[in-house]
PDB file of C-alpha atoms in Angstrom:
ATOM      1  CA  MET A  21      -0.269   0.142   0.296  1.00 59.00           C
ATOM      2  CA  GLU A  22       3.427   2.224   0.553  1.00 66.00           C
ATOM      3  CA  GLY A  23       4.217   2.379  -2.297  1.00 62.00           C
ATOM      4  CA  ALA A  24       1.205   3.096  -4.134  1.00 64.00           C
ATOM      5  CA  VAL A  25       0.310   6.709  -2.032  1.00 59.00           C
ATOM      6  CA  VAL A  26       4.288   6.786  -2.862  1.00 59.00           C
ATOM      7  CA  VAL A  27       3.294   7.084  -6.775  1.00 59.00           C
ATOM      8  CA  GLU A  28       0.240   8.524  -5.743  1.00 66.00           C
ATOM      9  CA  ARG A  29       2.301  11.698  -4.607  1.00 68.00           C
ATOM     10  CA  ALA A  30       4.604  11.488  -7.440  1.00 64.00           C
ATOM     11  CA  GLU A  31       2.234  11.153 -10.142  1.00 71.00           C
ATOM     12  CA  SER A  32       0.455  14.873  -7.891  1.00 77.00           C
ATOM     13  CA  GLU A  33       4.083  16.296  -7.920  1.00 75.00           C
ATOM     14  CA  ARG A  34       4.036  15.956 -11.008  1.00 71.00           C
ATOM     15  CA  ASP A  35       0.491  17.316 -12.626  1.00 78.00           C
ATOM     16  CA  ARG A  36       1.506  19.791 -10.000  1.00 82.00           C
ATOM     17  CA  ARG A  37       4.345  20.853 -11.920  1.00 78.00           C
ATOM     18  CA  VAL A  38       3.119  20.626 -15.472  1.00 77.00           C
ATOM     19  CA  GLU A  39       0.273  22.402 -14.640  1.00 84.00           C
ATOM     20  CA  ALA A  40       2.874  25.668 -13.654  1.00 84.00           C
ATOM     21  CA  LEU A  41       4.509  24.982 -16.067  1.00 82.00           C
ATOM     22  CA  PHE A  42       1.696  25.612 -18.847  1.00 86.00           C
ATOM     23  CA  ASP A  43       0.932  28.464 -16.708  1.00 88.00           C
ATOM     24  CA  ARG A  44       4.211  30.526 -17.312  1.00 90.00           C
ATOM     25  CA  ASN A  45       5.334  29.208 -20.414  1.00 88.00           C
ATOM     26  CA  TYR A  46       1.270  28.372 -23.102  1.00 91.00           C
ATOM     27  CA  SER A  47       1.987  32.174 -24.061  1.00 93.00           C
ATOM     28  CA  ALA A  48       5.008  32.629 -24.889  1.00 91.00           C
ATOM     29  CA  MET A  49       4.655  29.038 -26.017  1.00 90.00           C
ATOM     30  CA  CYS A  50       2.612  29.349 -27.877  1.00 94.00           C
ATOM     31  CA  ARG A  51       4.028  32.645 -30.373  1.00 92.00           C
ATOM     32  CA  LEU A  52       7.059  30.631 -30.716  1.00 92.00           C
ATOM     33  CA  ALA A  53       5.236  27.878 -32.327  1.00 92.00           C
ATOM     34  CA  TYR A  54       3.143  30.556 -34.354  1.00 94.00           C
ATOM     35  CA  LEU A  55       6.854  32.687 -35.758  1.00 93.00           C
ATOM     36  CA  ILE A  56       8.107  29.475 -36.688  1.00 90.00           C
ATOM     37  CA  VAL A  57       4.245  27.204 -38.431  1.00 90.00           C
ATOM     38  CA  GLY A  58       2.622  31.052 -39.597  1.00 90.00           C
ATOM     39  CA  ASP A  59      -1.068  29.194 -38.178  1.00 92.00           C
ATOM     40  CA  ALA A  60      -2.224  30.669 -35.055  1.00 95.00           C
ATOM     41  CA  GLY A  61      -4.318  27.138 -35.135  1.00 95.00           C
ATOM     42  CA  VAL A  62      -1.598  25.313 -35.495  1.00 94.00           C
ATOM     43  CA  ALA A  63       0.859  26.399 -33.254  1.00 95.00           C
ATOM     44  CA  GLU A  64      -1.910  25.870 -30.034  1.00 96.00           C
ATOM     45  CA  GLU A  65      -1.830  22.485 -31.566  1.00 96.00           C
ATOM     46  CA  ILE A  66       1.975  21.963 -31.392  1.00 95.00           C
ATOM     47  CA  VAL A  67       1.973  23.447 -27.713  1.00 94.00           C
ATOM     48  CA  MET A  68      -0.524  21.311 -26.123  1.00 93.00           C
ATOM     49  CA  GLU A  69       1.316  18.340 -27.092  1.00 93.00           C
ATOM     50  CA  ALA A  70       4.798  19.229 -26.422  1.00 92.00           C
ATOM     51  CA  LEU A  71       2.824  19.519 -23.528  1.00 87.00           C
ATOM     52  CA  LEU A  72       1.109  16.379 -23.649  1.00 87.00           C
ATOM     53  CA  LYS A  73       5.304  14.764 -24.243  1.00 85.00           C
ATOM     54  CA  THR A  74       6.089  16.651 -21.333  1.00 79.00           C
ATOM     55  CA  TRP A  75       3.560  15.700 -19.774  1.00 76.00           C
ATOM     56  CA  SER A  76       4.057  12.158 -20.553  1.00 76.00           C
ATOM     57  CA  GLY A  77       7.850  11.380 -19.761  1.00 73.00           C
ATOM     58  CA  TRP A  78       8.123  14.158 -16.917  1.00 68.00           C
ATOM     59  CA  SER A  79      10.091  10.953 -15.198  1.00 66.00           C
ATOM     60  CA  ARG A  80      12.559  11.397 -18.126  1.00 72.00           C
ATOM     61  CA  ILE A  81      13.236  14.949 -17.828  1.00 69.00           C
ATOM     62  CA  ARG A  82      16.827  14.467 -15.752  1.00 68.00           C
ATOM     63  CA  ASP A  83      16.767  17.874 -14.035  1.00 75.00           C
ATOM     64  CA  VAL A  84      13.060  19.346 -13.133  1.00 67.00           C
ATOM     65  CA  GLU A  85      13.840  23.037 -12.927  1.00 73.00           C
ATOM     66  CA  ALA A  86      15.179  22.734 -16.415  1.00 74.00           C
ATOM     67  CA  ALA A  87      12.366  21.509 -18.767  1.00 76.00           C
ATOM     68  CA  GLU A  88      10.831  24.792 -19.373  1.00 83.00           C
ATOM     69  CA  GLY A  89      13.810  24.229 -21.986  1.00 81.00           C
ATOM     70  CA  TYR A  90      12.512  20.358 -22.042  1.00 81.00           C
ATOM     71  CA  LEU A  91       9.364  21.712 -23.613  1.00 84.00           C
ATOM     72  CA  ARG A  92      11.041  24.271 -25.291  1.00 86.00           C
ATOM     73  CA  ARG A  93      12.844  21.641 -27.245  1.00 85.00           C
ATOM     74  CA  ALA A  94       8.897  19.531 -27.457  1.00 89.00           C
ATOM     75  CA  VAL A  95       7.874  23.152 -29.263  1.00 92.00           C
ATOM     76  CA  VAL A  96      10.194  23.877 -31.934  1.00 92.00           C
ATOM     77  CA  ASN A  97      10.756  20.059 -32.928  1.00 91.00           C
ATOM     78  CA  LEU A  98       6.868  20.176 -33.029  1.00 93.00           C
ATOM     79  CA  CYS A  99       6.688  22.994 -35.555  1.00 93.00           C
ATOM     80  CA  ARG A 100      10.110  21.370 -37.639  1.00 90.00           C
ATOM     81  CA  SER A 101       8.087  17.192 -37.709  1.00 90.00           C
ATOM     82  CA  ARG A 102       4.126  19.638 -39.255  1.00 91.00           C
ATOM     83  CA  ILE A 103       6.560  21.778 -41.748  1.00 88.00           C
ATOM     84  CA  ARG A 104       8.396  17.991 -43.533  1.00 87.00           C
ATOM     85  CA  ARG A 105       4.568  17.143 -43.236  1.00 87.00           C
ATOM     86  CA  LYS A 106       3.585  20.017 -44.600  1.00 86.00           C
ATOM     87  CA  VAL A 107       6.820  19.728 -46.828  1.00 84.00           C
ATOM     88  CA  ILE A 108       5.645  16.845 -48.629  1.00 84.00           C
ATOM     89  CA  GLU A 109       2.332  17.127 -48.737  1.00 83.00           C
ATOM     90  CA  ALA A 110       2.682  20.301 -50.851  1.00 82.00           C
ATOM     91  CA  ARG A 111       4.681  17.988 -52.831  1.00 81.00           C
ATOM     92  CA  VAL A 112       2.448  15.498 -53.199  1.00 81.00           C
ATOM     93  CA  ASN A 113      -0.306  17.315 -53.885  1.00 80.00           C
ATOM     94  CA  GLN A 114       1.217  19.204 -57.105  1.00 79.00           C
ATOM     95  CA  ALA A 115       2.522  15.584 -57.996  1.00 75.00           C
ATOM     96  CA  ALA A 116      -0.852  14.987 -58.041  1.00 73.00           C
ATOM     97  CA  ALA A 117      -1.957  17.639 -60.041  1.00 72.00           C
ATOM     98  CA  GLY A 118       0.451  17.636 -62.707  1.00 65.00           C
ATOM     99  CA  MET A 119      -1.019  13.925 -63.298  1.00 63.00           C
ATOM    100  CA  GLU A 120      -4.734  15.399 -62.749  1.00 56.00           C
ATOM    101  CA  GLU A 121      -3.349  17.923 -66.070  1.00 56.00           C
ATOM    102  CA  ARG A 122      -1.738  14.870 -68.233  1.00 56.00           C
ATOM    103  CA  ARG A 123      -4.886  13.038 -67.703  1.00 55.00           C
ATOM    104  CA  PRO A 124      -7.194  13.455 -70.651  1.00 56.00           C
ATOM    105  CA  PRO A 125     -10.434  15.871 -70.070  1.00 57.00           C
ATOM    106  CA  LEU A 126     -13.503  13.521 -69.569  1.00 62.00           C
ATOM    107  CA  TRP A 127     -15.386  13.579 -72.670  1.00 57.00           C
ATOM    108  CA  ASP A 128     -18.442  15.660 -72.618  1.00 57.00           C
ATOM    109  CA  PRO A 129     -20.708  14.868 -75.683  1.00 51.00           C
ATOM    110  CA  GLU A 130     -22.186  17.638 -75.534  1.00 52.00           C
ATOM    111  CA  ARG A 131     -18.299  19.837 -75.817  1.00 62.00           C
ATOM    112  CA  HIS A 132     -18.471  19.508 -79.499  1.00 70.00           C
ATOM    113  CA  GLU A 133     -20.786  19.643 -82.668  1.00 75.00           C
ATOM    114  CA  THR A 134     -18.739  16.592 -84.298  1.00 78.00           C
ATOM    115  CA  ALA A 135     -18.542  14.909 -80.763  1.00 77.00           C
ATOM    116  CA  ARG A 136     -22.131  15.299 -80.327  1.00 78.00           C
ATOM    117  CA  LEU A 137     -22.813  14.065 -83.921  1.00 84.00           C
ATOM    118  CA  VAL A 138     -20.181  10.839 -83.578  1.00 85.00           C
ATOM    119  CA  TRP A 139     -21.904  10.614 -79.362  1.00 84.00           C
ATOM    120  CA  GLY A 140     -25.057  10.432 -81.027  1.00 87.00           C
ATOM    121  CA  ALA A 141     -24.387   8.314 -84.512  1.00 90.00           C
ATOM    122  CA  VAL A 142     -23.619   5.310 -81.246  1.00 90.00           C
ATOM    123  CA  THR A 143     -26.596   5.677 -79.139  1.00 87.00           C
ATOM    124  CA  ARG A 144     -28.592   4.597 -82.725  1.00 91.00           C
ATOM    125  CA  LEU A 145     -26.880   1.176 -83.025  1.00 91.00           C
ATOM    126  CA  PRO A 146     -26.996  -1.948 -82.391  1.00 89.00           C
ATOM    127  CA  PRO A 147     -26.210  -2.635 -78.557  1.00 85.00           C
ATOM    128  CA  ARG A 148     -23.396  -5.448 -78.749  1.00 89.00           C
ATOM    129  CA  GLN A 149     -21.354  -2.529 -81.133  1.00 92.00           C
ATOM    130  CA  LYS A 150     -22.318   0.000 -79.168  1.00 90.00           C
ATOM    131  CA  THR A 151     -20.693  -1.477 -75.838  1.00 89.00           C
ATOM    132  CA  CYS A 152     -17.894  -2.752 -78.225  1.00 90.00           C
ATOM    133  CA  VAL A 153     -17.306   0.777 -79.350  1.00 89.00           C
ATOM    134  CA  VAL A 154     -17.346   2.031 -75.771  1.00 86.00           C
ATOM    135  CA  LEU A 155     -15.099  -0.818 -74.606  1.00 89.00           C
ATOM    136  CA  ARG A 156     -12.486   0.537 -77.695  1.00 91.00           C
ATOM    137  CA  TYR A 157     -12.949   3.445 -77.843  1.00 88.00           C
ATOM    138  CA  TYR A 158     -13.978   4.969 -74.421  1.00 82.00           C
ATOM    139  CA  GLU A 159     -12.533   2.472 -71.702  1.00 84.00           C
ATOM    140  CA  ASP A 160      -9.500   2.602 -74.131  1.00 87.00           C
ATOM    141  CA  LEU A 161      -9.600  -2.135 -73.887  1.00 88.00           C
ATOM    142  CA  PRO A 162      -7.156  -4.424 -76.066  1.00 92.00           C
ATOM    143  CA  GLU A 163      -9.400  -6.008 -78.302  1.00 94.00           C
ATOM    144  CA  ALA A 164      -9.077  -9.256 -75.980  1.00 94.00           C
ATOM    145  CA  GLU A 165      -9.941  -7.878 -72.895  1.00 91.00           C
ATOM    146  CA  ILE A 166     -13.500  -6.772 -74.994  1.00 92.00           C
ATOM    147  CA  ALA A 167     -14.209 -10.114 -75.448  1.00 92.00           C
ATOM    148  CA  GLU A 168     -13.413 -11.599 -72.799  1.00 89.00           C
ATOM    149  CA  LEU A 169     -15.682  -9.072 -70.709  1.00 87.00           C
ATOM    150  CA  MET A 170     -18.200  -9.838 -73.453  1.00 88.00           C
ATOM    151  CA  ASP A 171     -17.391 -13.275 -73.436  1.00 88.00           C
ATOM    152  CA  CYS A 172     -17.441 -13.660 -77.315  1.00 93.00           C
ATOM    153  CA  SER A 173     -14.508 -14.533 -79.200  1.00 95.00           C
ATOM    154  CA  VAL A 174     -11.775 -11.870 -80.437  1.00 95.00           C
ATOM    155  CA  GLY A 175     -13.315 -12.988 -84.325  1.00 96.00           C
ATOM    156  CA  THR A 176     -16.761 -11.450 -83.027  1.00 95.00           C
ATOM    157  CA  VAL A 177     -15.391  -7.948 -81.300  1.00 95.00           C
ATOM    158  CA  LYS A 178     -12.952  -7.122 -84.332  1.00 96.00           C
ATOM    159  CA  SER A 179     -15.834  -7.870 -86.810  1.00 96.00           C
ATOM    160  CA  GLN A 180     -18.846  -5.896 -84.460  1.00 95.00           C
ATOM    161  CA  LEU A 181     -16.310  -3.212 -84.251  1.00 95.00           C
ATOM    162  CA  ALA A 182     -15.659  -2.974 -88.155  1.00 96.00           C
ATOM    163  CA  LYS A 183     -19.500  -3.295 -88.466  1.00 96.00           C
ATOM    164  CA  ALA A 184     -20.175  -0.644 -85.666  1.00 94.00           C
ATOM    165  CA  ARG A 185     -17.553   1.472 -88.167  1.00 94.00           C
ATOM    166  CA  ALA A 186     -19.036   0.665 -91.118  1.00 95.00           C
ATOM    167  CA  LYS A 187     -22.233   2.459 -89.404  1.00 94.00           C
ATOM    168  CA  LEU A 188     -21.313   5.027 -87.786  1.00 92.00           C
ATOM    169  CA  GLU A 189     -19.796   6.487 -91.395  1.00 92.00           C
ATOM    170  CA  VAL A 190     -22.411   6.169 -92.595  1.00 92.00           C
ATOM    171  CA  ALA A 191     -24.873   8.039 -89.943  1.00 90.00           C
ATOM    172  CA  LEU A 192     -21.895  10.436 -90.230  1.00 86.00           C
ATOM    173  CA  ARG A 193     -21.754  11.341 -93.474  1.00 86.00           C
ATOM    174  CA  SER A 194     -26.093  11.396 -93.849  1.00 82.00           C
ATOM    175  CA  SER A 195     -25.356  13.772 -91.163  1.00 72.00           C
ATOM    176  CA  THR A 196     -22.989  16.505 -92.722  1.00 66.00           C
ATOM    177  CA  ARG A 197     -24.821  16.384 -95.169  1.00 67.00           C
ATOM    178  CA  GLU A 198     -28.156  17.420 -93.333  1.00 66.00           C
ATOM    179  CA  GLU A 199     -26.281  20.509 -91.888  1.00 62.00           C
ATOM    180  CA  SER A 200     -24.665  21.862 -94.655  1.00 59.00           C
ATOM    181  CA  ALA A 201     -28.001  21.026 -96.521  1.00 56.00           C
TER     182      ALA A 201
END
C-alpha cells in the first residue's frame, strides 16, 4: 500500500509541476510555435502536444528545473515535423495536380458539335456494337479484354467493331450532308 501512496504523490507532484509549467509558458510557447509555423491554430495544437509529451515523459527529465527547455525543444521539434510534413504534402499534391493536368479531359458529348454527332450515332448502334465501341474507344481496352468482358471471341469483337464503324461512317456522312444543306 505504501508504494501506491508514493506513486500517487509522485504523480500529484508531476501534475502540479506540469500545470505550473503550462501556466507560465503557454502563451510564450504559442507565440514561438506561431512564429515558426505561421498558423495560430496549428501553433496551439503543437503546444498542447508538446505539453502532453512533457507530462508523459516527466520521469525522463533529469533536471526538473530545466523542464522549460524540454518543453521549448519539444515545441520546436514538433514545429519542424509539421513543416516537413506540410512540404511533403505540398509536393505530393503538386505531383497529383500535374498528373491531373496530363490526364486527358473527360469526354463530354455536349462539348463539341462533332463529338455530339458521333455520340448520337453511337447511341443508335445495336447494343452489342455500341458496347464494343464504348469499350474499345472510350475505355481504350484491347480487343482480347473486350472479348473476355463480353464473353465472346476476339473475332466477334473485331467484326462487331467493323460493322459499327461502317454504320457510324454512313450515319455521320448523312448528318454532315443534312447540316450543310
